[in-house]
Every structure is written in structure tokens, then in C-alpha cells.
């Protein structure tokens, strides 16, 4: 929960900071000397108005420019003990020009303004592009003016420089940013400044929920349905749930925003536990995307794409528009098998097929990340006829270049865009229309808007329709809806096609014809009938070991302890959806009860007994409260 440097003993109050100052030479530089170095010139001009934090100067003008000024002895760095000032931002606070909220936005903003200084959780359910961020901006305005701090959580991939800039520009204040790629030092600084009350706004990913605030005013969780808010290992927590607890402790409002709220959240809103605010129209007149199902049965399939789909794609490409193709797997193909005997090449540590990565000319296991060279023949029968099965992004990319020769194409997945900068550069290039065909994974569904995309293609939705995970339909519906929301604008309405071999599946039909709002409400009725969360509470105990009997035995003993002492429902032990990973066999026990209180009580009372079980030290085990994923 603490920044690394604090755990290593660094003080929680700052001891020194580096500031950048002009030297005497620097103060006297005339304009012309730096005319060929505009960044250095801008930095000098800023420094003439006063010193800057070194980190701030580097961020604003680039490290190269700062370094050059220091080398030319025009600027120098000194260390000083920083003085933090509570609510310092109020002195520069200034509200930039802003759009007039529409009726629904006004209703939401007014409702939020009535909730200051009390614990209320609100769900802002607004279709993508309906102006949720605009509501956040206007709702926090009066709080910032009073010197209160705002903490905003966003999904890992949704934290773009544009998001941060939007908040900085609107209020002319410095925004503290926290994400996983920050240096330890930078992370500590934001933590210290937030704790001292100096930062008005802190925006961060999951773990930013632990940022201390001197004068908390409001917490916001944007895209609250996003799976990245749940930490699945080490300290397991859901940032949204912790946000609820924090808001309650501070007695302040919590705002949850999403176009596709998690069923848990939606249920709380519909049952009246949360306040429910809705935005049903896209802001600024942008049109919504029409959704359709493409029946792939009996059609020729090229590189995973049905003939009929290719025809539609061609129309959009010929019209000069962008087409986005979503594929749920990276790599070339999810398996390599022998054409002669059918043997699949498996990762021995996970008992799962290797994914073929042609660009690396290697096989990679997506469960343990282990890789191996591409085999030349089958290990079972020595045949050299090895064929791939299934389709990943690499293969679709390759296929599309032969199907649409000359059409500029880009692939966006975690193999092709490593690091945030590369991703943002690629996304900018897309919006400059340097590419016409975009192929990619989940990354495309989060946060970014593609105004020139008029067609979104989703290949293979069938996997999710038949998954063993009861949340798979919810996740598919969120993905499809988020993807649809990426496309289209006022002058160019978009369309979306879902390729399937089950065109009449009720879930697809409901989603396509009635949208997420309807789908989600219907899915809640089904969950209730089936006795599944959020209508019951759950926790899972997972155990893993290289010896499958040990892991299984531990959970069997655990089950016995529970059954002797408590009336809760226990299922298992059964293998996790990923039965084996990195050489360890994995099992789980699913425990549930209608009410959270008795369930947690049972767990609290039983834990000491579990810790005392003879197998407890021999297997790796962990409790996961409100599990969201059964892998
Ligand atoms: P969301 O957060 O729901 O995706 P945004 O707040 O980013 O939506 O709004 C989408 C776009 O519409 C942005 O470009 C925003 O500036 C614009 N917008 C939002 N509200 C209004 C409004 N009331 N009038 C005009 N434009 C608006
Ligand atoms: Zn073989
Ligand atoms: Zn593996």
C-alpha cells in the first residue's frame, strides 16, 4: 500500500527537492542566441518568471533542452528543502472555457453538487462519448475552489497524457499522476504532495487508491467496470470497493462512471443503494454505432474472416474510411499441431498449447510466458508437416495485407506496441489517418476514440458464448459496447459487425438489438434466478503445488474445517480454469452465502485453523474475496 521508497525507510515528509534556476549568464541571454532551439528558449522564458522543479521543467520542455541549458551554464540545479503549501493550487485556479452542459449533464452535476461533505456513492451510467468526463470536471469545480482534493482512478490503459492535460487545462493547476511505469522517486513525490494537501487533483491507476489526502473532497472511479481495478495477486483488492470504503471513512462522495457498468455496481444503483445518474445521448451530436450479427456459417473463411465480412470491409475501405478489426488473441495462431498424427505442441509446465509467434519465429506460452524454438517436426511421429490452428492478430494482419494489397495497416497488441509512448504515437498516427486498417486486441477497446473509423469488426465472439466463467457474457457485452463506442462521429455514423456461428444466440441478439443497458438489466435477472453474484457473496480459496495431491488435499481439509463449523455453501475442490501454470497444479474451493456478513465471519473464524493445517506450509494458497476471475 505504500510507495517503495517509504517501505525502504525514506521519510514521508520531503527532505529535499531539485529546482532549476537561471545562472547570471542565463538571465542575460538575449533572444537571438536560442532562436534555433525553441524548447530551450521557452524554458529560459519560463525560468525568467521564477524557478521550476527540475522534474517539472523536464516534463514541460524535455530532458534534452534542460540538459543543454545546464551544459551551456545558462541554468543550474540546486537542492532545497521543499515547502509544501496546503491548497496551493487555489492561487492559480482558474476555470477555462467550458461547454454548456446539456440537460442530462446538468441534472447529474446538480445532483452531485448537493452531495458535498457526505458519503454517497453515485453511478454515472453514460454511453461512450456522452460527456461523463465533462460531468466530472464540472462537479469537482466547487470542491477545488474550496481547497478540497480530488482523487480520480482510471484503468491502466486509459491514463493518457490527453486525459491529464484535460484536467490541467480546465483548472490551470498541476495534476499529480500515478501509474505503474513511474520511477520510485516520482511516485513518492506525488504521495508526499498529496498528503501535504498541495495537489488539488491526483489521477492514477489501481494502486493510487492508497494515496493519502489531507482534505479529501471527492473520489472518482472512471470506467469502473474495468478489470484492471482488481489486483489478482499479492495483496488482492478491488480498487472500486476500497474507494467505497475510503469515501465512507472520509464521509465524502464517490462517483463511479461507466458506459458499461459492472453488474455489481448496476445492481447497487437499481436497488437504490447508490444514487443513479444517466446520460443516454452522445455529446456534441455524435451518432451511435449500429450493431449487427454476421452469420459466418457455410461461408468461405479467409484468415479467420468470413467472405461476407470482407465484402463489407471493402465497401468502407473503398469509401476512404478506417476499419477496425478486433481479434481476441495475439500471436499468429493459438496452437501448432501435427497434420499427420494430430499431436499438439504443448508447454509442459502448463499443459496448454503454445501460441505460434511467426514474427519471432518462436512458440510462446501465454500462461507462463515461456518460449521455445519453432520445431521442425512432430515429436510424436517425426512428420514434418506441422500446421497452425486458429487465428491470432499476426495472422489476420498478414492475411489482410494479401486481401487488401496497398491498404496501409497497423497492428496494435502488446507485442507490437511495447510501452506507453509507442502506443500513444501509434494512436496519434491512426487519428492522422496514416492507416486505413487497424488490427488489434483489447487495447483498442479502452479510452481512445477513433473518429475516422466507420466499421468495427469483431472476429470470433463464439468463445465467450460458451465459456465456463459465468461472467464471460458480461465481459463480452462490455467489450463489444466499448469497441462500438470507439467509432463514429456526427458526420460519419459507424457500424459494427460481430462474426459468429451462432447468429441466433439470445445474448448476441439482445446486445445487438437492445444495447448494453437492456442486456445488463436482463443479465441481472438471470444472475438472481441462478443464485450468482451480486445476489450472493463469494470468496475463493486457491491452492497450487507441483504435487497435485498436496494442493487438492489442502483444499479438501479446508472444506472439512468449514463444514464442521459453518453453514456456508462450499463447492470443490476443483481444478482452476487454468489447471496448471508454471509447473504447478492449481485447484480452488468456491465458498458462498446469501449474506456477506456471515460469510466473512466464517472466514475470519476459520483462517487460524487453516493456517494450522499440516499442508498449509507446503502449498501456495490464498483467499480471494469477491473473485472476478476463475482462472
Ligand atoms: P465521456 O467521458 O463520456 O467519453 P467526454 O466528456 O470525453 O465523454 O465527452 C465527449 C466529447 O464531447 C468531448 O470532446 C467533450 O469535450 C464533448 N462534450 C462533452 N460535453 C459536452 C457538451 N455539453 N457540449 C458540447 N460538447 C461536449
Ligand atoms: Zn505427429
Ligand atoms: Zn507455460
Coordinates of C-alpha atoms in Angstrom, one line a residue, residues 103-445:
X103 CA -30.0 18.7 -19.8
X104 CA -28.9 15.3 -18.6
X105 CA -25.4 16.5 -17.7
X106 CA -27.0 19.5 -15.8
X107 CA -29.2 17.1 -13.8
X108 CA -26.1 15.0 -12.9
X109 CA -24.0 17.9 -12.0
X110 CA -26.7 19.4 -9.8
X111 CA -27.3 16.1 -8.0
X112 CA -23.5 15.8 -7.3
X113 CA -23.4 19.3 -6.0
X114 CA -26.0 18.5 -3.4
X115 CA -23.9 15.7 -2.1
X116 CA -20.8 17.6 -0.8
X117 CA -19.5 16.5 2.6
X118 CA -21.4 13.3 2.9
X119 CA -20.9 9.7 1.9
X120 CA -23.0 9.0 -1.2
X121 CA -22.0 6.6 -4.0
X122 CA -23.3 7.6 -7.4
X123 CA -23.2 5.6 -10.6
X124 CA -22.9 7.8 -13.7
X125 CA -24.2 5.5 -16.4
X126 CA -23.4 7.2 -19.6
X127 CA -22.9 5.8 -23.1
X128 CA -19.4 6.3 -24.5
X129 CA -18.8 9.9 -25.5
X130 CA -21.9 11.1 -23.6
X131 CA -19.8 13.6 -21.7
X132 CA -19.1 11.8 -18.4
X133 CA -15.6 13.4 -18.1
X134 CA -17.3 16.8 -18.6
X135 CA -19.6 16.0 -15.7
X136 CA -16.6 15.1 -13.5
X137 CA -14.9 18.4 -14.5
X138 CA -17.9 20.5 -13.6
X139 CA -18.8 18.5 -10.5
X140 CA -15.4 18.9 -8.9
X141 CA -15.1 22.6 -9.7
X142 CA -16.7 23.9 -6.5
X143 CA -14.8 21.5 -4.4
X144 CA -11.4 22.5 -5.8
X145 CA -12.4 26.2 -5.2
X146 CA -12.8 25.4 -1.5
X147 CA -9.4 23.8 -1.4
X148 CA -10.6 20.2 -1.3
X149 CA -8.7 17.4 -3.1
X150 CA -10.0 15.0 -5.8
X151 CA -8.7 11.5 -6.4
X152 CA -9.5 10.0 -9.8
X153 CA -8.9 6.4 -10.6
X154 CA -8.7 5.3 -14.3
X155 CA -7.8 2.0 -15.9
X156 CA -4.2 1.3 -16.7
X157 CA -4.6 1.9 -20.4
X158 CA -7.0 4.8 -20.1
X159 CA -4.4 7.1 -18.4
X160 CA -3.3 9.1 -21.4
X161 CA -1.4 12.4 -21.4
X162 CA -4.6 13.8 -23.0
X163 CA -6.7 12.9 -20.0
X164 CA -4.3 14.6 -17.6
X165 CA -3.9 17.6 -19.8
X166 CA -7.7 18.0 -20.0
X167 CA -7.9 18.4 -16.2
X168 CA -4.8 20.6 -16.0
X169 CA -6.1 22.9 -18.8
X170 CA -9.5 23.2 -17.3
X171 CA -8.4 24.4 -13.9
X172 CA -4.9 25.7 -14.7
X173 CA -3.5 23.6 -11.9
X174 CA -0.8 20.9 -11.5
X175 CA -2.2 17.4 -11.5
X176 CA -0.4 14.6 -9.7
X177 CA -0.1 11.4 -11.8
X178 CA 0.4 7.9 -10.5
X179 CA 0.8 4.8 -12.7
X180 CA 2.9 1.6 -12.8
X181 CA 5.7 3.0 -15.0
X182 CA 6.6 5.8 -12.7
X183 CA 10.0 5.9 -11.0
X184 CA 10.0 5.3 -7.3
X185 CA 11.1 8.8 -6.7
X186 CA 8.4 10.4 -8.7
X187 CA 5.8 8.2 -7.0
X188 CA 7.0 9.2 -3.6
X189 CA 6.8 12.9 -4.6
X190 CA 3.2 12.7 -5.7
X191 CA 2.4 10.8 -2.5
X192 CA 4.1 13.5 -0.3
X193 CA 2.5 16.4 -2.1
X194 CA -1.0 14.8 -1.9
X195 CA -0.5 14.1 1.7
X196 CA 0.5 17.6 2.4
X197 CA -2.6 18.8 0.7
X198 CA -0.6 20.5 -2.1
X199 CA -2.2 18.7 -5.1
X200 CA -5.7 19.5 -6.0
X201 CA -6.1 16.6 -8.3
X202 CA -4.4 13.2 -8.3
X203 CA -5.1 10.9 -11.3
X204 CA -3.8 7.4 -11.1
X205 CA -4.3 3.7 -11.8
X206 CA -5.4 1.0 -9.3
X207 CA -2.9 1.5 -6.6
X208 CA -3.5 5.2 -6.5
X209 CA -6.4 4.4 -4.2
X210 CA -3.8 4.3 -1.4
X211 CA -2.8 8.0 -1.9
X212 CA -3.2 9.9 1.3
X213 CA -5.2 13.1 1.1
X214 CA -5.2 16.0 3.6
X215 CA -8.5 17.5 2.5
X216 CA -10.4 14.8 0.6
X217 CA -13.3 16.2 -1.4
X218 CA -14.4 13.5 -3.8
X219 CA -13.3 10.2 -5.2
X220 CA -14.0 9.3 -8.8
X221 CA -13.5 5.9 -10.5
X222 CA -13.7 6.2 -14.2
X223 CA -14.6 3.1 -16.3
X224 CA -15.4 1.4 -13.0
X225 CA -16.2 -1.9 -14.8
X226 CA -12.6 -2.3 -15.9
X227 CA -10.9 -5.5 -14.8
X228 CA -7.6 -3.7 -14.2
X229 CA -9.0 -2.3 -10.9
X230 CA -8.8 -5.7 -9.4
X231 CA -5.4 -6.8 -8.2
X232 CA -5.2 -10.5 -8.7
X233 CA -2.0 -11.4 -6.8
X234 CA -0.1 -10.4 -3.7
X235 CA -2.4 -8.0 -1.8
X236 CA -5.7 -8.8 -3.5
X237 CA -8.1 -5.9 -3.6
X238 CA -10.6 -4.2 -5.8
X239 CA -9.8 -0.5 -6.1
X240 CA -13.5 0.3 -6.6
X241 CA -14.5 -1.4 -3.4
X242 CA -11.7 0.2 -1.5
X243 CA -12.8 3.5 -2.9
X244 CA -16.3 2.9 -1.4
X245 CA -14.7 2.2 2.0
X246 CA -12.5 5.2 1.8
X247 CA -15.3 7.5 0.8
X248 CA -17.3 6.2 3.8
X249 CA -14.4 6.8 6.2
X250 CA -13.8 10.3 4.9
X251 CA -17.5 11.0 4.7
X252 CA -17.3 12.2 1.1
X253 CA -19.0 11.3 -2.2
X254 CA -17.7 8.7 -4.6
X255 CA -18.6 8.9 -8.2
X256 CA -18.4 5.7 -10.4
X257 CA -18.6 6.3 -14.2
X258 CA -19.1 3.8 -17.0
X259 CA -20.8 3.2 -20.2
X260 CA -21.0 -0.5 -19.3
X261 CA -21.3 -0.7 -15.5
X262 CA -20.3 -3.9 -13.8
X263 CA -23.4 -5.9 -12.8
X264 CA -22.4 -5.5 -9.2
X265 CA -22.5 -1.7 -9.5
X266 CA -25.6 -1.6 -11.6
X267 CA -27.4 -3.7 -9.0
X268 CA -26.5 -1.3 -6.3
X269 CA -27.8 1.6 -8.3
X270 CA -31.0 -0.2 -9.3
X271 CA -31.7 -1.2 -5.7
X272 CA -31.3 2.3 -4.5
X273 CA -28.1 1.8 -2.5
X274 CA -26.3 4.0 -4.9
X275 CA -27.6 7.2 -6.5
X276 CA -28.1 6.6 -10.2
X277 CA -27.3 9.3 -12.8
X278 CA -27.7 8.6 -16.5
X279 CA -26.5 10.1 -19.8
X280 CA -28.2 8.4 -22.7
X281 CA -27.0 10.5 -25.6
X282 CA -23.6 11.1 -27.1
X283 CA -22.4 14.7 -26.5
X284 CA -21.8 17.1 -29.4
X285 CA -24.3 15.3 -31.7
X286 CA -22.1 12.3 -32.5
X287 CA -24.2 9.4 -33.7
X288 CA -24.2 5.9 -32.1
X289 CA -22.8 2.9 -33.9
X290 CA -25.3 0.4 -35.4
X291 CA -24.6 -3.2 -34.4
X292 CA -25.2 -6.3 -36.5
X293 CA -24.5 -10.0 -36.4
X294 CA -22.7 -11.6 -39.3
X295 CA -23.7 -15.2 -39.9
X296 CA -20.4 -17.0 -40.8
X297 CA -22.0 -20.4 -41.3
X298 CA -21.2 -22.1 -44.6
X299 CA -19.2 -19.1 -45.8
X300 CA -15.6 -19.4 -47.1
X301 CA -13.3 -18.1 -44.3
X302 CA -10.1 -16.3 -45.2
X303 CA -7.5 -15.9 -42.4
X304 CA -10.4 -16.1 -39.9
X305 CA -12.6 -13.6 -41.8
X306 CA -15.8 -14.7 -43.5
X307 CA -16.4 -13.8 -47.1
X308 CA -19.4 -11.6 -46.3
X309 CA -17.4 -9.7 -43.8
X310 CA -14.7 -9.0 -46.3
X311 CA -17.3 -7.5 -48.7
X312 CA -18.5 -5.1 -46.0
X313 CA -14.9 -4.2 -45.2
X314 CA -14.1 -3.5 -48.8
X315 CA -17.0 -1.0 -49.0
X316 CA -15.7 1.0 -46.1
X317 CA -12.2 0.9 -47.3
X318 CA -13.2 2.0 -50.8
X319 CA -15.1 4.9 -49.3
X320 CA -11.8 6.1 -47.8
X321 CA -12.8 5.3 -44.2
X322 CA -10.9 3.4 -41.4
X323 CA -11.8 -0.2 -40.4
X324 CA -11.0 -1.6 -37.0
X325 CA -10.7 -5.4 -36.7
X326 CA -10.8 -6.8 -33.2
X327 CA -9.1 -10.2 -32.6
X328 CA -9.1 -11.6 -29.1
X329 CA -5.7 -13.3 -29.4
X330 CA -2.3 -12.0 -30.1
X331 CA 0.3 -14.0 -31.9
X332 CA -0.1 -15.9 -35.2
X333 CA -2.2 -18.8 -34.1
X334 CA -3.2 -20.3 -30.7
X335 CA -1.8 -23.7 -31.5
X336 CA 0.6 -25.7 -33.6
X337 CA -0.3 -29.3 -34.4
X338 CA 0.9 -32.2 -36.5
X339 CA -1.1 -32.8 -39.7
X340 CA -0.2 -36.4 -39.6
X341 CA -0.9 -37.6 -36.1
X342 CA -2.8 -34.6 -34.6
X343 CA -0.3 -34.1 -31.7
X344 CA -0.4 -30.5 -30.4
X345 CA 2.9 -28.8 -29.3
X346 CA 2.3 -28.2 -25.5
X347 CA 4.0 -26.1 -22.8
X348 CA 4.9 -28.9 -20.4
X349 CA 4.8 -26.5 -17.4
X350 CA 1.2 -25.5 -18.1
X351 CA -0.2 -28.4 -20.2
X352 CA -1.5 -25.8 -22.6
X353 CA -0.8 -25.4 -26.3
X354 CA 1.9 -23.0 -27.3
X355 CA 0.9 -19.9 -29.2
X356 CA 2.8 -19.5 -32.6
X357 CA 4.6 -16.2 -33.0
X358 CA 5.8 -16.0 -36.6
X359 CA 7.4 -12.6 -36.2
X360 CA 9.7 -14.0 -33.5
X361 CA 9.8 -17.4 -35.2
X362 CA 9.2 -18.9 -31.8
X363 CA 6.5 -20.6 -29.8
X364 CA 5.3 -18.8 -26.6
X365 CA 3.2 -20.0 -23.8
X366 CA 0.6 -17.3 -22.9
X367 CA 0.2 -18.8 -19.4
X368 CA 3.8 -18.7 -18.2
X369 CA 5.5 -16.6 -20.9
X370 CA 8.0 -19.5 -21.6
X371 CA 9.2 -19.7 -25.2
X372 CA 10.9 -22.3 -27.4
X373 CA 12.2 -22.5 -30.9
X374 CA 9.8 -23.4 -33.7
X375 CA 10.0 -27.2 -34.0
X376 CA 10.8 -28.6 -37.5
X377 CA 9.0 -31.9 -37.0
X378 CA 6.4 -33.6 -34.7
X379 CA 8.0 -35.0 -31.5
X380 CA 5.5 -37.9 -31.5
X381 CA 5.7 -39.2 -35.1
X382 CA 8.5 -37.2 -36.7
X383 CA 6.3 -36.0 -39.5
X384 CA 7.5 -32.6 -40.7
X385 CA 4.0 -31.4 -41.7
X386 CA 3.1 -29.0 -38.8
X387 CA 0.1 -26.8 -39.2
X388 CA -1.3 -23.9 -37.2
X389 CA -4.9 -23.9 -35.8
X390 CA -7.0 -20.9 -35.0
X391 CA -6.3 -17.2 -35.8
X392 CA -4.4 -14.5 -33.9
X393 CA -3.6 -10.9 -34.7
X394 CA -0.4 -11.6 -36.6
X395 CA -2.2 -13.9 -39.0
X396 CA -5.1 -11.5 -39.5
X397 CA -2.6 -8.8 -40.2
X398 CA -0.7 -11.0 -42.7
X399 CA -4.0 -12.1 -44.3
X400 CA -5.3 -8.6 -44.7
X401 CA -2.2 -7.4 -46.5
X402 CA -2.7 -10.0 -49.2
X403 CA -6.5 -9.4 -49.3
X404 CA -6.2 -5.6 -49.4
X405 CA -2.8 -5.0 -51.1
X406 CA -1.7 -1.4 -50.8
X407 CA -4.0 -0.5 -47.9
X408 CA -1.9 0.8 -45.1
X409 CA -2.4 -1.3 -42.0
X410 CA -1.3 -1.3 -38.4
X411 CA -1.4 -3.9 -35.6
X412 CA -2.0 -2.9 -32.0
X413 CA -1.3 -5.5 -29.4
X414 CA 1.1 -5.9 -26.5
X415 CA 3.7 -7.4 -28.9
X416 CA 3.6 -4.6 -31.4
X417 CA 3.3 -1.6 -29.1
X418 CA 5.5 -2.1 -26.1
X419 CA 5.5 0.8 -23.7
X420 CA 3.1 3.7 -23.3
X421 CA 4.9 6.1 -25.7
X422 CA 4.8 3.7 -28.6
X423 CA 1.1 3.1 -28.0
X424 CA 0.3 6.8 -27.9
X425 CA 2.4 7.5 -31.1
X426 CA 0.6 4.8 -32.9
X427 CA -2.8 6.0 -31.8
X428 CA -1.9 9.6 -32.9
X429 CA -0.8 8.2 -36.3
X430 CA -4.2 6.5 -36.6
X431 CA -6.1 9.6 -35.9
X432 CA -3.9 11.4 -38.5
X433 CA -5.3 8.8 -40.9
X434 CA -1.9 7.3 -41.7
X435 CA -3.5 3.9 -41.6
X436 CA -6.8 2.6 -43.0
X437 CA -6.9 -0.9 -41.4
X438 CA -6.4 -1.3 -37.7
X439 CA -6.0 -4.8 -36.3
X440 CA -5.7 -5.3 -32.6
X441 CA -6.7 -6.7 -29.2
X442 CA -8.4 -5.4 -26.1
X443 CA -6.1 -2.4 -26.1
X444 CA -8.3 -0.9 -28.8
X445 CA -11.4 -1.0 -26.6

